C-alpha cells in the first residue's frame, strides 16, 4: 500500500462572525429551560442552560430524527449556538428539518428564560461547516461520492489491498441512498426460499429490461440480476446490514423479490461507513470533486478537490471511481434533458438530496465521456406535497396490499401497483394531484399506525392526511365527490373479487370493505435519473468513440447503462451495490 502523503486535520471552523448588532439585553436571571421544536419525525426537545444573558449549554434531550442524515445537525448545531451565542446558525443542508427544529427548540427555551431572543437571532449567519485542511495527496484509488455505490466500491478496493480515499462534498455520507428504503431486488433470496416463492435471475433481468422499455443494454442488466443476491448476502454477512423478515413487492416485478434493511437507508449506509473506516478507507466529508486530472495519454490520473476555498489534487495511481449520483435535484439540467414530461421545472419537487445535481456527469462529459439515456427521468408517482418526498404511510402500494388512487371526482384512473412511470402519467393526467385510500384492515396488517405514528401525526397536522370512519367523511375532507368515491370502492371490490380489475390489476388483489378509512394527498416528484455516463461490464467509463477512458470507472446513478427509460423499483440498490463492487475490484486491479 502506498504511503499516504497527507495527514489531514479536521478543524471545526466556526466562523464566529463579529456582528454589528448590540449584545443581547438579557435578564440577569438564569437556569435550565426546556424547549421544543417540530422535527422531521417528532418533537425535538432541548435543555438550554442560560445565565446572565449567556447561553451556557444546549443539549438535545429527546428526538426521533432518522439516523445518518440528521446526525450532522444534531452534533454540530448545539455546539455552534453556544460557541457563537447566536441563533443565526447555518442549517445543515440535507437536514434542514432537523436543523430548524433544533433552532426552534432553543428559541422556545430562551423565550421561557426571558431572554432577548430577537438579539440572538439578529446576528450574522454563522457557518458550522467542518473544514478539512487539504493537501495534495496520492492514493491507489480515489472514489468520488459516499453513497451506496461509492462506499461499495471503496470497501471492495480496500479489501483488494488498495489505499482508498472517498471524497464526499456533503457533511455526511449517504446521498440519495440514505434517503431511500434501501430495498434490494434479488432473485432466489433467503426470504423467497423460506416462503416457497419460485424465482430466477433470468426473470428478474427480463422484468428489469422490459420495465425499462428494452432500451438498456441487456447484458448490463443481466450482470445486475445475476449478481444481486451475492451483493445482498455481502451486505448482510460481510458488512453487517440487518434485514427485515418480509419481502417488498414493487410494481414491475412478477413476484415479491426485494429485501429491506430494518433501518432502511441508514441501515445500509451506516454499516458501510463503519466497515469502510474500520478497514482503513479514508472518508473526507465536506470535500468536493471539481475536475479530473488527465495525462497526455488521456488516462485519468487524479482529481482536483476543494473544501471551503482550499483546493488540492488527489493523485490516483490505479484510478478513480465516479459515484456522485444523478441530477434529480438540478432543475436546469433535468428540464434541459427531459423530453417525456410536460415540464420538470421548479414547480416539480424532488425526492432527492440537494447534493444530487449532476456534478460527476458534467465532470465526465468534460473529458469526453459518452452520456446516454439522459432524457429518461423517473417521477416517483405519489409524494407528500409539502416536502416532495415519498410517504412511508403509502406502504400498501409496495407491500402487495390494498390501496386505490382517486382524483377529485372520486374516480380511479390507473392500476395503483403498475410501474412508476405508468402511475406518474396517470396522476399527471389528473392535474398532478391524487388521493391514496386504504382501510384499517390494510393498515393493521402492515402495522402502519405503530411503525409510522409520527408520520401520520405530522401529515395530519400538515393537512395532507386524514382518517375517518366513513368514505363520505374522508371525501368531504379533501373536497372529493363522495358519492362517486363510494361507488368507486364498490366497483374496485367487485373487480378484485371477480379477478377482473377495471385497470388491469393482477397483483395486490386485496379488497377493502370496511372503515375506518385512511386518505393521503399526493403529487409526483423527480426521483431517479436513468441517464448518465456509459460504462461497460467492467464498470469502465466509455468515451464518445466507444473506447475505454483509462483510469476512470463509474457506478450507481451517475451511470446511464442499466435502467433504460424507466427504473423498476428496488433495482437501483441492486445496481449500485453490484456495479459499485465491480468498480472497486477492477480499479484495485488496475495497476
Ligand atoms: P448512488 O446511489 O449512485 O450511490 P447517491 O446519491 O447515494 O448515489 O450518492 C452520491 C453521493 O455523491 C452523495 O453523497 C453526494 O453528496 C456525492 N457527491 C455528489 N457530487 C459530488 C462531488 N462533486 N464531489 C463529491 N461528492 C459528491
XYZ file of C-alpha atoms and ligand atoms in Angstrom:
618
model
C 0.000 0.000 0.000
C 1.270 3.407 -0.848
C 2.166 5.892 1.783
C -0.487 8.467 2.313
C 1.059 11.820 1.663
C -1.361 13.856 3.600
C -2.437 13.768 7.149
C -5.429 15.928 7.331
C -6.753 17.545 10.402
C -10.396 18.151 10.883
C -10.893 21.625 12.148
C -14.240 22.818 13.328
C -14.259 26.199 11.710
C -16.976 28.027 13.471
C -16.734 31.364 11.854
C -17.605 33.472 14.809
C -18.593 36.484 12.855
C -18.179 39.662 14.794
C -21.558 41.178 14.401
C -22.791 44.668 14.112
C -25.713 44.111 16.416
C -25.563 45.061 20.064
C -25.041 42.439 22.746
C -28.293 40.853 23.890
C -30.007 42.727 26.617
C -30.971 39.784 28.734
C -32.312 39.272 32.172
C -29.839 38.619 34.914
C -31.704 35.501 35.971
C -30.626 32.039 34.889
C -31.338 28.348 34.968
C -32.001 25.393 32.723
C -35.016 25.633 30.416
C -36.665 23.022 28.212
C -37.829 23.935 24.713
C -39.390 22.010 21.844
C -39.303 22.275 18.063
C -41.051 20.219 15.360
C -38.623 17.740 13.840
C -38.993 15.590 10.768
C -40.432 12.712 12.750
C -41.389 14.123 16.175
C -40.673 16.994 18.549
C -37.041 17.765 19.208
C -36.608 18.653 22.889
C -33.620 20.638 24.139
C -32.395 21.786 27.509
C -30.743 25.180 27.463
C -28.671 26.438 30.353
C -28.902 30.214 30.337
C -27.210 32.516 32.832
C -26.838 36.293 32.877
C -27.525 36.791 29.186
C -25.318 33.902 28.082
C -26.243 30.572 26.511
C -24.053 28.279 28.623
C -25.108 24.939 27.209
C -27.524 23.381 24.720
C -28.345 19.721 24.980
C -30.744 17.705 22.848
C -32.593 15.505 25.312
C -35.218 13.949 23.023
C -35.537 13.433 19.280
C -36.686 10.836 16.751
C -34.790 12.133 13.731
C -33.577 9.474 11.315
C -30.082 8.254 11.935
C -27.498 9.226 9.380
C -28.637 12.328 7.628
C -29.600 14.300 10.731
C -26.514 13.266 12.713
C -24.562 16.239 11.455
C -27.223 18.725 12.575
C -27.544 17.081 15.969
C -23.827 17.013 16.576
C -22.915 20.475 15.285
C -25.795 22.904 15.805
C -25.991 22.937 19.635
C -22.234 23.494 19.829
C -22.414 26.200 17.175
C -25.141 28.054 19.080
C -23.121 28.057 22.289
C -19.877 28.945 20.572
C -21.375 31.837 18.617
C -24.004 32.937 21.170
C -26.316 33.138 18.187
C -29.446 31.561 16.762
C -28.344 32.622 13.288
C -26.505 29.358 12.773
C -26.349 27.790 9.296
C -28.716 24.876 8.843
C -27.106 21.656 7.701
C -28.057 21.049 4.082
C -29.949 17.813 3.662
C -31.033 18.033 7.304
C -32.919 21.307 7.175
C -35.933 19.968 9.084
C -33.780 18.768 11.949
C -31.669 21.933 11.969
C -34.714 24.199 12.104
C -36.293 22.036 14.804
C -33.207 22.414 16.998
C -33.110 26.184 16.467
C -36.847 26.483 17.214
C -36.465 24.419 20.354
C -33.612 26.591 21.604
C -35.624 29.706 20.815
C -38.528 28.265 22.790
C -36.285 27.605 25.785
C -34.737 31.074 25.594
C -38.192 32.633 25.459
C -39.082 30.805 28.625
C -35.848 32.026 30.173
C -36.936 35.596 29.462
C -34.000 36.177 27.121
C -33.978 38.788 24.364
C -34.497 36.199 21.637
C -34.500 38.673 18.760
C -30.979 39.826 19.502
C -29.792 36.201 19.427
C -31.491 35.780 16.055
C -30.301 39.036 14.502
C -26.662 38.104 14.237
C -24.800 37.360 11.058
C -25.214 33.796 9.880
C -22.622 31.537 11.445
C -21.185 28.692 9.369
C -20.907 25.352 11.147
C -19.238 23.604 8.241
C -16.325 21.422 9.116
C -13.178 22.385 7.255
C -10.631 19.772 6.336
C -7.103 21.037 5.842
C -6.432 19.976 2.262
C -3.073 18.922 0.885
C -2.106 17.256 -2.353
C -2.047 13.510 -1.771
C -1.571 10.214 -3.576
C -3.768 7.143 -3.206
C -4.174 3.966 -5.202
C -7.853 4.709 -5.596
C -9.913 7.876 -5.290
C -13.687 7.361 -5.004
C -15.973 10.318 -5.664
C -19.192 10.258 -3.643
C -20.056 8.397 -0.438
C -23.444 6.990 -1.454
C -24.209 3.295 -1.767
C -22.198 2.867 -4.978
C -19.132 4.813 -3.797
C -18.968 3.075 -0.433
C -19.383 -0.383 -2.006
C -16.571 0.426 -4.442
C -14.350 1.815 -1.684
C -14.759 -1.246 0.523
C -14.025 -3.686 -2.317
C -10.988 -1.701 -3.474
C -9.684 -1.552 0.082
C -10.274 -5.278 0.639
C -8.273 -5.929 -2.521
C -5.334 -4.131 -0.900
C -5.584 -0.618 -2.322
C -5.215 2.607 -0.362
C -8.543 4.361 -0.776
C -9.974 7.801 -0.117
C -13.634 8.667 -0.551
C -14.299 12.303 -1.356
C -17.781 13.446 -0.297
C -18.962 17.013 -0.757
C -21.680 16.899 1.894
C -21.091 16.923 5.661
C -22.481 13.380 5.835
C -22.328 10.184 3.812
C -25.261 8.566 2.081
C -26.592 10.695 -0.781
C -29.908 9.514 -2.126
C -29.203 6.021 -0.822
C -29.583 7.042 2.819
C -32.883 8.768 1.988
C -34.256 5.651 0.314
C -35.592 2.499 1.936
C -32.554 0.674 0.502
C -34.771 -2.142 -0.786
C -32.682 -4.500 -2.894
C -34.275 -6.744 -5.518
C -32.530 -10.131 -5.713
C -33.920 -13.359 -7.119
C -33.733 -16.578 -5.087
C -33.083 -14.711 -1.844
C -33.361 -16.256 1.617
C -36.888 -14.904 2.253
C -38.213 -16.139 -1.089
C -36.836 -19.582 -0.254
C -38.498 -19.557 3.187
C -41.790 -18.532 1.607
C -41.567 -21.011 -1.274
C -41.515 -18.280 -3.943
C -40.111 -19.518 -7.257
C -37.863 -17.007 -8.975
C -34.724 -16.714 -11.089
C -32.151 -14.066 -12.046
C -33.310 -14.556 -15.644
C -36.840 -13.475 -14.707
C -35.521 -10.506 -12.785
C -33.315 -9.400 -15.690
C -36.158 -9.772 -18.178
C -38.532 -7.735 -15.987
C -35.939 -5.008 -15.350
C -35.160 -4.772 -19.043
C -38.783 -4.789 -20.203
C -39.682 -2.349 -17.420
C -37.004 -0.049 -18.803
C -38.601 -0.119 -22.245
C -35.962 -2.562 -23.631
C -33.727 0.486 -24.008
C -30.836 -0.693 -21.844
C -28.062 -3.000 -22.970
C -29.428 -6.378 -21.849
C -26.000 -7.763 -20.969
C -25.592 -4.941 -18.398
C -28.997 -5.739 -16.909
C -28.038 -9.420 -16.718
C -24.952 -8.517 -14.700
C -27.111 -6.747 -12.093
C -29.651 -9.570 -11.883
C -27.034 -12.336 -11.798
C -25.046 -10.677 -9.002
C -27.815 -9.090 -6.934
C -28.199 -11.967 -4.500
C -24.465 -12.162 -3.860
C -24.487 -8.392 -3.262
C -27.342 -8.663 -0.760
C -25.587 -11.514 1.044
C -22.376 -9.474 1.106
C -24.224 -6.539 2.676
C -25.856 -8.868 5.203
C -22.995 -11.195 6.084
C -19.842 -9.154 5.455
C -20.945 -5.570 6.066
C -23.474 -6.350 8.799
C -26.689 -4.906 7.350
C -29.682 -6.260 9.251
C -32.680 -7.168 7.077
C -36.418 -7.325 7.762
C -38.147 -10.687 7.667
C -40.579 -9.585 4.960
C -40.267 -9.085 1.223
C -41.094 -5.908 -0.676
C -43.096 -6.160 -3.899
C -42.752 -3.117 -6.131
C -44.577 -2.617 -9.428
C -42.828 -4.284 -12.366
C -41.833 -7.467 -10.502
C -43.854 -10.633 -11.072
C -43.116 -11.866 -7.533
C -42.126 -10.305 -4.174
C -38.364 -10.030 -4.652
C -36.754 -7.246 -2.601
C -35.171 -7.374 0.847
C -35.217 -4.241 3.030
C -32.858 -3.228 5.848
C -34.523 -2.918 9.240
C -33.258 0.657 9.489
C -33.930 1.380 5.779
C -31.398 3.732 4.052
C -29.368 4.460 7.204
C -29.424 0.704 7.893
C -27.378 0.189 4.719
C -25.192 3.311 4.721
C -24.137 3.385 8.374
C -22.757 -0.177 8.414
C -20.962 0.518 5.112
C -19.370 3.661 6.561
C -18.371 1.859 9.755
C -16.940 -1.090 7.849
C -15.053 1.174 5.461
C -13.490 3.192 8.266
C -12.625 0.107 10.319
C -10.839 -1.351 7.307
C -8.798 1.757 6.615
C -10.778 3.683 3.993
C -10.456 7.440 4.484
C -13.719 9.306 4.087
C -13.261 13.040 3.592
C -16.527 14.891 4.150
C -17.226 18.472 3.010
C -14.802 17.846 0.164
C -15.970 18.337 -3.378
C -14.621 16.787 -6.551
C -14.180 19.570 -9.100
C -12.460 18.144 -12.184
C -10.448 15.193 -13.418
C -6.732 15.359 -13.993
C -5.924 13.658 -17.299
C -2.385 12.880 -18.522
C -1.051 13.204 -22.073
C -2.208 9.686 -22.973
C -5.771 10.551 -21.961
C -5.652 8.495 -18.763
C -7.415 9.818 -15.656
C -4.671 10.137 -13.065
C -6.341 12.178 -10.371
C -8.972 14.638 -9.265
C -8.923 18.272 -8.187
C -10.892 18.701 -4.993
C -11.972 21.660 -2.876
C -13.055 22.395 0.651
C -14.154 25.791 1.879
C -11.992 27.738 -0.558
C -8.972 25.418 -0.360
C -8.008 23.237 -3.303
C -5.790 20.200 -3.732
C -5.047 17.450 -6.220
C -5.532 13.824 -5.263
C -3.457 11.602 -7.491
C -4.984 8.182 -8.144
C -2.286 5.668 -9.069
C -4.746 2.941 -10.090
C -7.748 5.017 -10.978
C -10.803 6.984 -9.969
C -14.311 5.673 -9.289
C -17.032 8.155 -10.154
C -20.068 7.599 -7.892
C -21.565 11.051 -7.470
C -25.172 10.075 -8.217
C -27.642 11.527 -10.709
C -29.043 15.004 -11.365
C -32.602 14.890 -9.981
C -32.070 17.997 -7.836
C -30.613 20.055 -10.691
C -33.668 21.846 -12.085
C -31.848 23.381 -15.051
C -30.297 20.059 -16.115
C -33.409 17.941 -15.729
C -35.531 20.493 -17.567
C -32.959 20.675 -20.364
C -32.665 16.908 -20.874
C -36.311 15.993 -20.248
C -38.258 15.017 -23.352
C -41.037 12.942 -21.821
C -42.825 15.041 -19.227
C -44.589 18.303 -19.885
C -42.215 20.132 -17.560
C -39.637 19.329 -14.929
C -39.118 22.947 -13.907
C -39.001 24.084 -10.297
C -42.744 23.529 -9.914
C -41.987 19.794 -9.751
C -40.481 18.805 -6.407
C -37.866 16.090 -5.917
C -37.287 13.217 -3.538
C -33.526 13.732 -3.994
C -30.835 15.032 -1.689
C -29.927 18.627 -2.655
C -26.438 17.278 -3.414
C -27.626 15.292 -6.424
C -27.052 17.891 -9.119
C -25.064 16.002 -11.759
C -21.548 17.209 -10.809
C -19.916 13.968 -11.858
C -21.824 13.734 -15.125
C -20.593 17.179 -16.140
C -17.031 16.398 -14.996
C -17.015 13.211 -17.068
C -18.571 14.870 -20.100
C -15.816 17.496 -19.955
C -13.201 14.810 -20.554
C -15.094 13.127 -23.391
C -17.255 10.541 -21.591
C -20.282 9.368 -23.519
C -23.587 10.302 -21.876
C -26.541 8.024 -22.601
C -30.252 7.939 -21.776
C -30.088 11.442 -20.298
C -33.653 12.200 -21.413
C -35.098 9.422 -19.252
C -36.061 10.884 -15.904
C -38.223 8.986 -13.451
C -41.001 10.590 -11.475
C -41.950 8.946 -8.223
C -45.721 8.922 -8.549
C -47.005 9.696 -5.097
C -45.297 12.030 -2.617
C -46.094 14.374 0.218
C -46.994 17.719 -1.448
C -45.395 19.601 1.468
C -41.931 18.099 1.000
C -41.864 16.302 -2.351
C -40.686 13.181 -0.541
C -42.442 9.821 -0.725
C -44.607 8.695 2.183
C -43.769 5.746 4.439
C -47.521 5.568 5.008
C -48.110 4.801 1.332
C -46.557 1.381 2.021
C -49.638 -0.572 0.851
C -48.631 0.273 -2.731
C -45.394 -1.726 -2.463
C -46.448 -4.368 0.050
C -48.845 -6.458 -2.025
C -51.754 -4.805 -0.203
C -54.929 -2.920 -0.971
C -54.812 0.805 -1.863
C -56.513 2.840 -4.555
C -55.789 6.237 -6.077
C -58.683 8.539 -6.884
C -58.992 12.010 -8.379
C -61.137 14.924 -7.143
C -64.115 13.314 -8.869
C -63.722 10.275 -6.648
C -62.787 8.060 -9.596
C -59.875 5.677 -10.051
C -57.701 6.308 -13.089
C -54.758 3.860 -13.071
C -53.532 0.488 -11.834
C -52.081 1.582 -8.487
C -49.423 -1.122 -8.488
C -48.284 -0.566 -12.058
C -44.771 0.677 -12.699
C -43.831 4.157 -11.583
C -43.963 5.798 -14.994
C -47.477 4.490 -15.622
C -48.710 5.734 -12.255
C -46.960 9.088 -12.638
C -48.530 9.558 -16.063
C -51.913 8.708 -14.570
C -51.562 11.253 -11.783
C -50.292 13.976 -14.120
C -53.361 13.401 -16.295
C -55.496 14.295 -13.249
C -53.753 17.655 -12.955
C -50.861 16.400 -10.842
C -52.641 15.649 -7.568
C -54.213 12.382 -6.464
C -55.507 10.765 -3.286
C -54.449 7.360 -1.974
C -57.015 5.469 0.077
C -56.783 2.320 2.180
C -58.630 0.958 5.167
C -57.926 -0.038 8.749
C -57.527 -3.725 7.908
C -54.697 -2.883 5.463
C -53.018 -0.553 7.973
C -53.285 -3.220 10.666
C -51.807 -5.996 8.546
C -48.779 -3.787 7.833
C -48.630 -2.424 11.379
C -48.536 1.043 9.854
C -50.025 3.011 12.727
C -47.372 1.764 15.102
C -44.440 1.971 12.716
C -45.358 5.375 11.280
C -47.131 7.058 14.216
C -45.028 10.195 13.871
C -45.542 10.459 10.133
C -49.305 10.156 10.491
C -49.313 12.888 13.163
C -47.114 15.198 11.103
C -49.147 14.673 7.938
C -52.424 15.180 9.775
C -51.136 18.472 11.105
C -49.845 19.441 7.657
C -53.286 18.794 6.166
C -52.177 16.060 3.735
C -53.584 13.060 5.652
C -56.955 12.322 7.178
C -58.609 9.335 8.812
C -62.331 8.872 9.398
C -64.946 6.182 9.842
C -66.690 6.604 6.514
C -65.715 7.145 2.904
C -68.025 10.177 2.829
C -66.056 11.847 5.617
C -62.643 11.370 4.004
C -64.060 12.543 0.684
C -65.567 15.683 2.209
C -62.342 16.489 3.980
C -60.496 16.878 0.675
C -63.455 18.155 -1.386
C -63.735 14.885 -3.322
C -67.041 13.743 -4.843
C -68.249 11.431 -2.040
C -70.981 9.662 -3.967
C -68.550 8.687 -6.685
C -65.973 7.557 -4.151
C -68.412 5.130 -2.539
C -69.336 3.760 -5.965
C -65.626 3.559 -6.906
C -64.790 1.494 -3.846
C -67.699 -0.896 -4.557
C -66.576 -1.314 -8.127
C -62.955 -1.881 -7.044
C -64.009 -4.618 -4.604
C -66.184 -6.289 -7.246
C -63.314 -6.242 -9.723
C -60.883 -7.747 -7.227
C -63.336 -10.480 -6.219
C -64.013 -11.396 -9.836
C -60.381 -11.183 -10.825
C -61.364 -8.581 -13.383
C -59.979 -5.259 -12.218
C -61.091 -2.267 -14.246
C -57.465 -1.092 -14.599
C -55.941 -4.495 -15.209
C -54.569 -5.065 -11.747
C -53.386 -8.646 -11.327
C -51.320 -8.303 -8.141
C -52.237 -6.778 -4.759
C -55.707 -8.259 -5.214
C -56.967 -7.177 -1.801
C -60.497 -5.983 -1.135
C -61.266 -3.092 1.234
C -64.774 -3.475 2.633
C -64.881 -1.574 5.910
C -63.577 1.594 7.516
C -62.076 3.406 9.235
C -60.501 4.868 6.092
C -57.128 6.493 5.531
C -56.556 9.107 2.811
C -53.327 10.809 1.668
C -52.887 13.640 -0.783
C -50.011 13.095 -3.239
C -48.080 14.709 -6.084
C -45.381 13.449 -8.460
C -41.705 14.237 -7.742
C -38.475 13.781 -9.675
C -36.959 10.614 -8.247
C -34.310 8.995 -10.409
C -32.326 9.960 -13.463
C -31.769 6.868 -15.587
C -29.178 8.544 -17.808
C -25.519 9.227 -17.165
C -22.080 8.110 -18.240
C -21.813 4.992 -20.340
C -19.948 2.110 -18.715
C -19.047 -1.379 -19.892
C -19.377 -4.645 -17.967
C -16.147 -3.871 -16.062
C -17.589 -0.525 -14.879
C -15.074 1.291 -17.087
C -16.278 4.607 -18.495
C -16.520 4.831 -22.282
C -15.845 7.889 -24.397
C -17.957 9.118 -27.306
C -15.930 6.912 -29.678
C -16.814 3.828 -27.615
C -13.304 3.329 -26.169
C -12.447 2.971 -22.506
C -11.252 6.128 -20.723
C -8.259 4.626 -18.945
C -8.231 5.098 -15.200
C -11.918 6.022 -14.909
C -14.580 3.712 -13.505
C -18.143 4.585 -12.577
C -21.051 3.029 -10.704
C -24.506 3.921 -9.445
C -26.934 6.593 -10.523
C -24.167 8.545 -12.273
C -24.178 5.828 -14.954
C -26.719 5.543 -17.774
C -26.302 1.965 -18.874
C -28.621 -0.105 -16.702
C -32.193 1.084 -16.362
C -33.254 2.156 -19.854
C -36.172 4.557 -19.881
C -37.622 3.554 -16.516
C -36.001 2.134 -13.421
C -38.024 -0.648 -11.868
C -38.459 -0.063 -8.119
C -35.887 -1.739 -5.800
C -33.489 -2.357 -8.723
C -31.368 0.752 -8.038
C -29.898 -0.628 -4.828
C -29.152 -3.890 -6.636
C -27.416 -1.902 -9.401
C -25.379 0.423 -7.176
C -24.164 -2.411 -4.971
C -23.364 -4.802 -7.819
C -21.609 -2.239 -10.020
C -20.055 -0.448 -7.030
C -18.382 -3.727 -6.095
C -17.316 -4.429 -9.686
C -15.830 -0.926 -9.985
C -13.997 -1.313 -6.667
C -12.467 -4.682 -7.537
C -11.458 -3.604 -11.035
C -9.935 -0.261 -10.061
C -7.879 -2.017 -7.377
C -6.557 -4.415 -10.012
C -5.863 -1.606 -12.488
C -2.229 -1.120 -11.566
P -25.571 6.236 -5.651
O -26.943 5.684 -5.365
O -25.217 6.142 -7.075
O -24.547 5.724 -4.709
P -26.064 8.582 -4.045
O -26.983 9.669 -4.391
O -26.492 7.647 -2.979
O -25.716 7.813 -5.403
O -24.651 9.152 -3.611
C -23.933 10.075 -4.378
C -23.028 10.835 -3.432
O -22.122 11.640 -4.177
C -23.772 11.778 -2.486
O -23.380 11.532 -1.160
C -23.342 13.168 -2.948
O -23.312 14.124 -1.914
C -21.964 12.893 -3.506
N -21.488 13.901 -4.468
C -22.188 14.487 -5.473
N -21.420 15.365 -6.144
C -20.190 15.321 -5.567
C -18.952 15.990 -5.801
N -18.814 16.901 -6.766
N -17.904 15.694 -5.002
C -18.015 14.796 -4.002
N -19.161 14.154 -3.715
C -20.232 14.394 -4.491
